[in-house]
């Protein structure tokens, strides 16, 4: 399967714990995006990378959130001191180029439940 | 006001019906527009891009009205497999990031 992959697919954690998600984009895709989706809503942009550089972060990304893409390939999203409001589907997407019209391909997501 | 607004529905239609979804966006300078489809508990997938001249892909037709900041999707001869949530998506031109702004989504249920 050469699509975007995300791990784990599901994560249940207790409030206050730290969690880390991984995204492997489509090979050779330069851009990698993180979105968050809650029930009944469309995905909301969190942050994006062009190669290894994190170029934009949404105001939704509080200081408890950190994302990295150390070698310009896979990316991790860490949430520290999780809160119940962090419960959501975390989606990763990648695109080949840098044009706004480039198709973004989404991974299956990581569903986070904070108890 | 949300940047991209859609009627969440649900739209319940019989097989073979024609159904239309509408979407409005707030930023007049937006340049790229898309419709994504999302099946229950799955990731969004690009259905089609939307061009100023309008475009068609089989049973699906997308239209863009820049003056009214309005995007539409028409589905003809609905199939059971068309049941999904349809997300209206905009790439705002003020951003060179390619980040996408999604509407809430419109749910379509096609019934036999």
PDB file of C-alpha atoms in Angstrom:
ATOM      1  CA  UNK A   1       0.000   0.000   0.000  1.00  0.00           C
ATOM      2  CA  UNK A   2       1.615   3.261  -1.101  1.00  0.00           C
ATOM      3  CA  UNK A   3      -0.873   5.633   0.500  1.00  0.00           C
ATOM      4  CA  UNK A   4      -0.503   7.748   3.618  1.00  0.00           C
ATOM      5  CA  UNK A   5      -0.284   5.606   6.733  1.00  0.00           C
ATOM      6  CA  UNK A   6      -0.898   6.584  10.350  1.00  0.00           C
ATOM      7  CA  UNK A   7      -0.188   4.805  13.589  1.00  0.00           C
ATOM      8  CA  UNK A   8      -1.749   3.962  15.878  1.00  0.00           C
ATOM      9  CA  UNK A   9      -5.235   3.855  14.434  1.00  0.00           C
ATOM     10  CA  UNK A  10      -6.817   4.171  17.845  1.00  0.00           C
ATOM     11  CA  UNK A  11      -5.502   5.513  21.119  1.00  0.00           C
ATOM     12  CA  UNK A  12      -7.280   5.619  24.439  1.00  0.00           C
ATOM     13  CA  UNK A  13      -5.534   7.508  27.184  1.00  0.00           C
ATOM     14  CA  UNK A  14      -6.241   9.059  30.536  1.00  0.00           C
ATOM     15  CA  UNK A  15      -6.341  12.790  31.021  1.00  0.00           C
ATOM     16  CA  UNK A  16      -2.935  14.185  31.751  1.00  0.00           C
ATOM     17  CA  UNK A  17      -1.002  11.555  29.822  1.00  0.00           C
ATOM     18  CA  UNK A  18       1.183  12.271  26.804  1.00  0.00           C
ATOM     19  CA  UNK A  19       0.498  10.680  23.430  1.00  0.00           C
ATOM     20  CA  UNK A  20       2.413  10.556  20.165  1.00  0.00           C
ATOM     21  CA  UNK A  21       1.093   9.792  16.713  1.00  0.00           C
ATOM     22  CA  UNK A  22       3.043   8.949  13.613  1.00  0.00           C
ATOM     23  CA  UNK A  23       2.335   9.716   9.973  1.00  0.00           C
ATOM     24  CA  UNK A  24       4.140   8.258   6.976  1.00  0.00           C
ATOM     25  CA  UNK A  25       3.339  10.267   3.854  1.00  0.00           C
ATOM     26  CA  UNK A  26       3.360   9.047   0.302  1.00  0.00           C
ATOM     27  CA  UNK A  27       6.951   8.604  -0.798  1.00  0.00           C
ATOM     28  CA  UNK A  28       8.563  11.774  -2.199  1.00  0.00           C
ATOM     29  CA  UNK A  29       5.690  14.011  -1.160  1.00  0.00           C
ATOM     30  CA  UNK A  30       7.179  17.311  -0.082  1.00  0.00           C
ATOM     31  CA  UNK A  31       4.296  18.625   1.997  1.00  0.00           C
ATOM     32  CA  UNK A  32       2.757  17.034   5.028  1.00  0.00           C
ATOM     33  CA  UNK A  33      -0.287  18.359   6.855  1.00  0.00           C
ATOM     34  CA  UNK A  34      -1.976  17.613  10.160  1.00  0.00           C
ATOM     35  CA  UNK A  35      -5.693  18.177  10.654  1.00  0.00           C
ATOM     36  CA  UNK A  36      -8.081  17.456  13.491  1.00  0.00           C
ATOM     37  CA  UNK A  37     -11.675  16.366  13.034  1.00  0.00           C
ATOM     38  CA  UNK A  38     -14.377  16.167  15.665  1.00  0.00           C
ATOM     39  CA  UNK A  39     -17.725  14.454  15.262  1.00  0.00           C
ATOM     40  CA  UNK A  40     -20.040  16.231  12.858  1.00  0.00           C
ATOM     41  CA  UNK A  41     -17.423  18.741  11.748  1.00  0.00           C
ATOM     42  CA  UNK A  42     -15.049  19.015   8.853  1.00  0.00           C
ATOM     43  CA  UNK A  43     -11.302  18.643   9.402  1.00  0.00           C
ATOM     44  CA  UNK A  44      -9.501  21.674  10.863  1.00  0.00           C
ATOM     45  CA  UNK A  45      -5.963  22.578   9.876  1.00  0.00           C
ATOM     46  CA  UNK A  46      -3.332  22.234  12.606  1.00  0.00           C
ATOM     47  CA  UNK A  47       0.083  22.559  10.989  1.00  0.00           C
ATOM     48  CA  UNK A  48       2.091  21.723   7.907  1.00  0.00           C
ATOM     49  CA  UNK A  49       5.631  20.915   6.822  1.00  0.00           C
ATOM     50  CA  UNK A  50       7.463  21.467   3.629  1.00  0.00           C
ATOM     51  CA  UNK A  51      10.182  18.858   3.745  1.00  0.00           C
ATOM     52  CA  UNK A  52      11.527  19.127   7.301  1.00  0.00           C
ATOM     53  CA  UNK A  53      10.509  22.740   7.896  1.00  0.00           C
ATOM     54  CA  UNK A  54       7.350  23.474   9.871  1.00  0.00           C
ATOM     55  CA  UNK A  55       6.016  26.501   8.075  1.00  0.00           C
ATOM     56  CA  UNK A  56       2.681  27.235   9.688  1.00  0.00           C
ATOM     57  CA  UNK A  57       0.810  26.431  12.862  1.00  0.00           C
ATOM     58  CA  UNK A  58      -2.832  27.061  13.554  1.00  0.00           C
ATOM     59  CA  UNK A  59      -3.997  28.878  16.662  1.00  0.00           C
ATOM     60  CA  UNK A  60      -5.677  25.570  17.495  1.00  0.00           C
ATOM     61  CA  UNK A  61      -2.229  24.152  18.166  1.00  0.00           C
ATOM     62  CA  UNK A  62      -1.649  25.069  21.786  1.00  0.00           C
ATOM     63  CA  UNK A  63       1.745  24.783  23.409  1.00  0.00           C
ATOM     64  CA  UNK A  64       0.798  21.276  24.544  1.00  0.00           C
ATOM     65  CA  UNK A  65       1.030  20.185  20.913  1.00  0.00           C
ATOM     66  CA  UNK A  66       4.274  19.676  19.053  1.00  0.00           C
ATOM     67  CA  UNK A  67       4.933  18.268  15.633  1.00  0.00           C
ATOM     68  CA  UNK A  68       8.133  17.246  13.935  1.00  0.00           C
ATOM     69  CA  UNK A  69       9.292  15.948  10.603  1.00  0.00           C
ATOM     70  CA  UNK A  70      12.980  15.440  11.315  1.00  0.00           C
ATOM     71  CA  UNK A  71      14.181  14.027   8.006  1.00  0.00           C
ATOM     72  CA  UNK A  72      11.492  15.341   5.747  1.00  0.00           C
ATOM     73  CA  UNK A  73       9.824  11.955   5.589  1.00  0.00           C
ATOM     74  CA  UNK A  74       7.592  10.722   8.431  1.00  0.00           C
ATOM     75  CA  UNK A  75       6.113  13.101  10.977  1.00  0.00           C
ATOM     76  CA  UNK A  76       5.090  12.825  14.609  1.00  0.00           C
ATOM     77  CA  UNK A  77       2.455  14.771  16.496  1.00  0.00           C
ATOM     78  CA  UNK A  78       2.755  14.789  20.272  1.00  0.00           C
ATOM     79  CA  UNK A  79       0.137  15.993  22.705  1.00  0.00           C
ATOM     80  CA  UNK A  80       1.294  16.580  26.248  1.00  0.00           C
ATOM     81  CA  UNK A  81      -0.975  16.582  29.298  1.00  0.00           C
ATOM     82  CA  UNK A  82      -3.965  15.473  27.279  1.00  0.00           C
ATOM     83  CA  UNK A  83      -7.382  16.938  28.029  1.00  0.00           C
ATOM     84  CA  UNK A  84     -10.819  15.544  27.259  1.00  0.00           C
ATOM     85  CA  UNK A  85     -11.227  18.250  24.633  1.00  0.00           C
ATOM     86  CA  UNK A  86      -8.355  16.719  22.698  1.00  0.00           C
ATOM     87  CA  UNK A  87     -10.530  13.722  21.845  1.00  0.00           C
ATOM     88  CA  UNK A  88     -10.828  13.743  18.053  1.00  0.00           C
ATOM     89  CA  UNK A  89      -9.648  12.109  14.862  1.00  0.00           C
ATOM     90  CA  UNK A  90      -6.172  13.315  13.917  1.00  0.00           C
ATOM     91  CA  UNK A  91      -5.677  13.202  10.182  1.00  0.00           C
ATOM     92  CA  UNK A  92      -2.452  13.451   8.265  1.00  0.00           C
ATOM     93  CA  UNK A  93      -2.267  14.378   4.593  1.00  0.00           C
ATOM     94  CA  UNK A  94       0.509  14.776   2.079  1.00  0.00           C
ATOM     95  CA  UNK A  95       0.905  16.404  -1.293  1.00  0.00           C
ATOM     96  CA  UNK A  96       3.583  16.123  -3.920  1.00  0.00           C
ATOM     97  CA  UNK A  97       4.212  19.733  -4.813  1.00  0.00           C
ATOM     98  CA  UNK A  98       3.803  23.223  -3.480  1.00  0.00           C
ATOM     99  CA  UNK A  99       0.901  24.506  -5.532  1.00  0.00           C
ATOM    100  CA  UNK A 100      -2.351  25.293  -3.771  1.00  0.00           C
ATOM    101  CA  UNK A 101      -4.115  23.134  -6.328  1.00  0.00           C
ATOM    102  CA  UNK A 102      -2.060  20.026  -5.534  1.00  0.00           C
ATOM    103  CA  UNK A 103      -4.188  17.159  -4.317  1.00  0.00           C
ATOM    104  CA  UNK A 104      -3.859  16.307  -0.656  1.00  0.00           C
ATOM    105  CA  UNK A 105      -4.071  12.609   0.113  1.00  0.00           C
ATOM    106  CA  UNK A 106      -5.285  11.750   3.565  1.00  0.00           C
ATOM    107  CA  UNK A 107      -4.315   8.900   5.816  1.00  0.00           C
ATOM    108  CA  UNK A 108      -6.887   6.824   7.740  1.00  0.00           C
ATOM    109  CA  UNK A 109      -6.404   8.916  10.861  1.00  0.00           C
ATOM    110  CA  UNK A 110      -5.670   8.240  14.505  1.00  0.00           C
ATOM    111  CA  UNK A 111      -8.740   8.332  16.718  1.00  0.00           C
ATOM    112  CA  UNK A 112      -7.852   9.679  20.163  1.00  0.00           C
ATOM    113  CA  UNK A 113     -10.106   9.198  23.147  1.00  0.00           C
ATOM    114  CA  UNK A 114      -9.134  10.954  26.356  1.00  0.00           C
ATOM    115  CA  UNK A 115     -10.907   9.593  29.420  1.00  0.00           C
TER     116      UNK A 115
ATOM    117  CA  UNK B   1     -19.197  33.502  10.517  1.00  0.00           C
ATOM    118  CA  UNK B   2     -17.554  30.275   9.392  1.00  0.00           C
ATOM    119  CA  UNK B   3     -15.121  30.535   6.509  1.00  0.00           C
ATOM    120  CA  UNK B   4     -16.905  27.766   4.614  1.00  0.00           C
ATOM    121  CA  UNK B   5     -20.566  27.042   5.245  1.00  0.00           C
ATOM    122  CA  UNK B   6     -22.646  24.078   4.210  1.00  0.00           C
ATOM    123  CA  UNK B   7     -26.067  22.750   5.072  1.00  0.00           C
ATOM    124  CA  UNK B   8     -25.275  19.619   7.101  1.00  0.00           C
ATOM    125  CA  UNK B   9     -28.458  17.853   5.936  1.00  0.00           C
ATOM    126  CA  UNK B  10     -29.053  14.962   5.966  1.00  0.00           C
ATOM    127  CA  UNK B  11     -30.362  14.735   2.449  1.00  0.00           C
ATOM    128  CA  UNK B  12     -32.395  11.561   2.018  1.00  0.00           C
ATOM    129  CA  UNK B  13     -33.073  10.752  -1.626  1.00  0.00           C
ATOM    130  CA  UNK B  14     -34.231   7.702  -3.578  1.00  0.00           C
ATOM    131  CA  UNK B  15     -31.973   5.931  -6.028  1.00  0.00           C
ATOM    132  CA  UNK B  16     -31.929   7.662  -9.363  1.00  0.00           C
ATOM    133  CA  UNK B  17     -32.698  11.084  -7.961  1.00  0.00           C
ATOM    134  CA  UNK B  18     -30.754  14.238  -8.728  1.00  0.00           C
ATOM    135  CA  UNK B  19     -29.465  16.082  -5.696  1.00  0.00           C
ATOM    136  CA  UNK B  20     -27.607  19.362  -5.328  1.00  0.00           C
ATOM    137  CA  UNK B  21     -25.419  20.635  -2.516  1.00  0.00           C
ATOM    138  CA  UNK B  22     -24.417  24.231  -1.992  1.00  0.00           C
ATOM    139  CA  UNK B  23     -21.625  25.888  -0.137  1.00  0.00           C
ATOM    140  CA  UNK B  24     -20.604  29.488   0.532  1.00  0.00           C
ATOM    141  CA  UNK B  25     -17.192  30.835   1.435  1.00  0.00           C
ATOM    142  CA  UNK B  26     -16.336  34.076   3.141  1.00  0.00           C
ATOM    143  CA  UNK B  27     -13.054  35.157   1.614  1.00  0.00           C
ATOM    144  CA  UNK B  28     -13.523  36.618  -1.838  1.00  0.00           C
ATOM    145  CA  UNK B  29      -9.833  36.223  -2.623  1.00  0.00           C
ATOM    146  CA  UNK B  30      -9.939  32.417  -2.318  1.00  0.00           C
ATOM    147  CA  UNK B  31      -8.529  30.736  -5.379  1.00  0.00           C
ATOM    148  CA  UNK B  32      -8.814  26.945  -5.160  1.00  0.00           C
ATOM    149  CA  UNK B  33     -11.956  24.981  -4.509  1.00  0.00           C
ATOM    150  CA  UNK B  34     -12.676  21.309  -4.090  1.00  0.00           C
ATOM    151  CA  UNK B  35     -15.285  18.764  -3.147  1.00  0.00           C
ATOM    152  CA  UNK B  36     -14.103  15.911  -0.965  1.00  0.00           C
ATOM    153  CA  UNK B  37     -16.083  12.816  -0.098  1.00  0.00           C
ATOM    154  CA  UNK B  38     -15.885  11.186   3.314  1.00  0.00           C
ATOM    155  CA  UNK B  39     -17.405   7.815   4.095  1.00  0.00           C
ATOM    156  CA  UNK B  40     -18.381   6.999   7.652  1.00  0.00           C
ATOM    157  CA  UNK B  41     -15.291   6.684   9.861  1.00  0.00           C
ATOM    158  CA  UNK B  42     -12.971   6.971   6.856  1.00  0.00           C
ATOM    159  CA  UNK B  43     -10.603   9.638   5.625  1.00  0.00           C
ATOM    160  CA  UNK B  44     -11.665  12.380   3.204  1.00  0.00           C
ATOM    161  CA  UNK B  45     -10.918  11.705  -0.455  1.00  0.00           C
ATOM    162  CA  UNK B  46     -10.844  14.211  -3.284  1.00  0.00           C
ATOM    163  CA  UNK B  47     -13.984  13.941  -5.393  1.00  0.00           C
ATOM    164  CA  UNK B  48     -13.237  16.781  -7.767  1.00  0.00           C
ATOM    165  CA  UNK B  49     -11.682  20.183  -8.078  1.00  0.00           C
ATOM    166  CA  UNK B  50     -13.980  23.086  -8.929  1.00  0.00           C
ATOM    167  CA  UNK B  51     -13.079  25.463 -11.725  1.00  0.00           C
ATOM    168  CA  UNK B  52     -14.546  28.820 -12.662  1.00  0.00           C
ATOM    169  CA  UNK B  53     -15.838  27.408 -15.924  1.00  0.00           C
ATOM    170  CA  UNK B  54     -17.543  24.554 -14.119  1.00  0.00           C
ATOM    171  CA  UNK B  55     -16.567  20.958 -14.577  1.00  0.00           C
ATOM    172  CA  UNK B  56     -18.174  17.591 -14.915  1.00  0.00           C
ATOM    173  CA  UNK B  57     -17.027  14.095 -14.064  1.00  0.00           C
ATOM    174  CA  UNK B  58     -19.549  11.469 -15.021  1.00  0.00           C
ATOM    175  CA  UNK B  59     -22.641  11.976 -12.896  1.00  0.00           C
ATOM    176  CA  UNK B  60     -21.028  14.765 -10.898  1.00  0.00           C
ATOM    177  CA  UNK B  61     -21.023  18.427 -11.867  1.00  0.00           C
ATOM    178  CA  UNK B  62     -19.358  21.193  -9.889  1.00  0.00           C
ATOM    179  CA  UNK B  63     -19.948  24.909 -10.344  1.00  0.00           C
ATOM    180  CA  UNK B  64     -18.272  27.992  -8.940  1.00  0.00           C
ATOM    181  CA  UNK B  65     -19.852  31.435  -8.730  1.00  0.00           C
ATOM    182  CA  UNK B  66     -17.169  33.855  -7.643  1.00  0.00           C
ATOM    183  CA  UNK B  67     -19.471  36.858  -7.561  1.00  0.00           C
ATOM    184  CA  UNK B  68     -21.730  35.149  -5.033  1.00  0.00           C
ATOM    185  CA  UNK B  69     -18.894  33.188  -3.375  1.00  0.00           C
ATOM    186  CA  UNK B  70     -20.883  30.056  -3.914  1.00  0.00           C
ATOM    187  CA  UNK B  71     -19.929  26.511  -4.890  1.00  0.00           C
ATOM    188  CA  UNK B  72     -22.283  23.743  -5.873  1.00  0.00           C
ATOM    189  CA  UNK B  73     -22.186  20.014  -6.494  1.00  0.00           C
ATOM    190  CA  UNK B  74     -24.826  18.234  -8.533  1.00  0.00           C
ATOM    191  CA  UNK B  75     -25.178  14.478  -8.465  1.00  0.00           C
ATOM    192  CA  UNK B  76     -27.363  12.905 -11.137  1.00  0.00           C
ATOM    193  CA  UNK B  77     -28.841   9.415 -11.095  1.00  0.00           C
ATOM    194  CA  UNK B  78     -27.901   8.844  -7.446  1.00  0.00           C
ATOM    195  CA  UNK B  79     -26.556   5.418  -6.504  1.00  0.00           C
ATOM    196  CA  UNK B  80     -26.642   3.719  -3.134  1.00  0.00           C
ATOM    197  CA  UNK B  81     -22.854   3.974  -3.149  1.00  0.00           C
ATOM    198  CA  UNK B  82     -23.076   7.770  -3.273  1.00  0.00           C
ATOM    199  CA  UNK B  83     -24.184   7.753   0.384  1.00  0.00           C
ATOM    200  CA  UNK B  84     -21.477   9.685   2.217  1.00  0.00           C
ATOM    201  CA  UNK B  85     -20.611  13.107   3.589  1.00  0.00           C
ATOM    202  CA  UNK B  86     -19.599  15.680   0.995  1.00  0.00           C
ATOM    203  CA  UNK B  87     -17.137  18.291   2.180  1.00  0.00           C
ATOM    204  CA  UNK B  88     -16.828  21.667   0.510  1.00  0.00           C
ATOM    205  CA  UNK B  89     -13.193  22.764   0.673  1.00  0.00           C
ATOM    206  CA  UNK B  90     -11.435  26.044  -0.021  1.00  0.00           C
ATOM    207  CA  UNK B  91      -7.788  26.969  -0.222  1.00  0.00           C
ATOM    208  CA  UNK B  92      -7.598  30.625   0.808  1.00  0.00           C
ATOM    209  CA  UNK B  93      -5.356  32.673  -1.426  1.00  0.00           C
ATOM    210  CA  UNK B  94      -3.821  34.630   1.395  1.00  0.00           C
ATOM    211  CA  UNK B  95      -2.072  31.441   2.329  1.00  0.00           C
ATOM    212  CA  UNK B  96       0.616  29.916   0.171  1.00  0.00           C
ATOM    213  CA  UNK B  97       0.597  26.869   2.369  1.00  0.00           C
ATOM    214  CA  UNK B  98      -1.918  24.749   0.576  1.00  0.00           C
ATOM    215  CA  UNK B  99      -3.812  24.342   3.824  1.00  0.00           C
ATOM    216  CA  UNK B 100      -7.433  23.502   3.271  1.00  0.00           C
ATOM    217  CA  UNK B 101     -10.457  25.038   4.947  1.00  0.00           C
ATOM    218  CA  UNK B 102     -13.284  22.519   5.197  1.00  0.00           C
ATOM    219  CA  UNK B 103     -16.983  23.060   5.558  1.00  0.00           C
ATOM    220  CA  UNK B 104     -18.955  21.065   8.065  1.00  0.00           C
ATOM    221  CA  UNK B 105     -19.995  18.589   5.389  1.00  0.00           C
ATOM    222  CA  UNK B 106     -23.350  17.624   3.924  1.00  0.00           C
ATOM    223  CA  UNK B 107     -24.605  14.120   4.570  1.00  0.00           C
ATOM    224  CA  UNK B 108     -26.280  12.266   1.725  1.00  0.00           C
ATOM    225  CA  UNK B 109     -28.246   9.073   2.216  1.00  0.00           C
ATOM    226  CA  UNK B 110     -29.459   7.372  -0.944  1.00  0.00           C
ATOM    227  CA  UNK B 111     -32.221   4.871  -0.312  1.00  0.00           C
ATOM    228  CA  UNK B 112     -33.414   2.012  -2.519  1.00  0.00           C
TER     229      UNK B 112
END
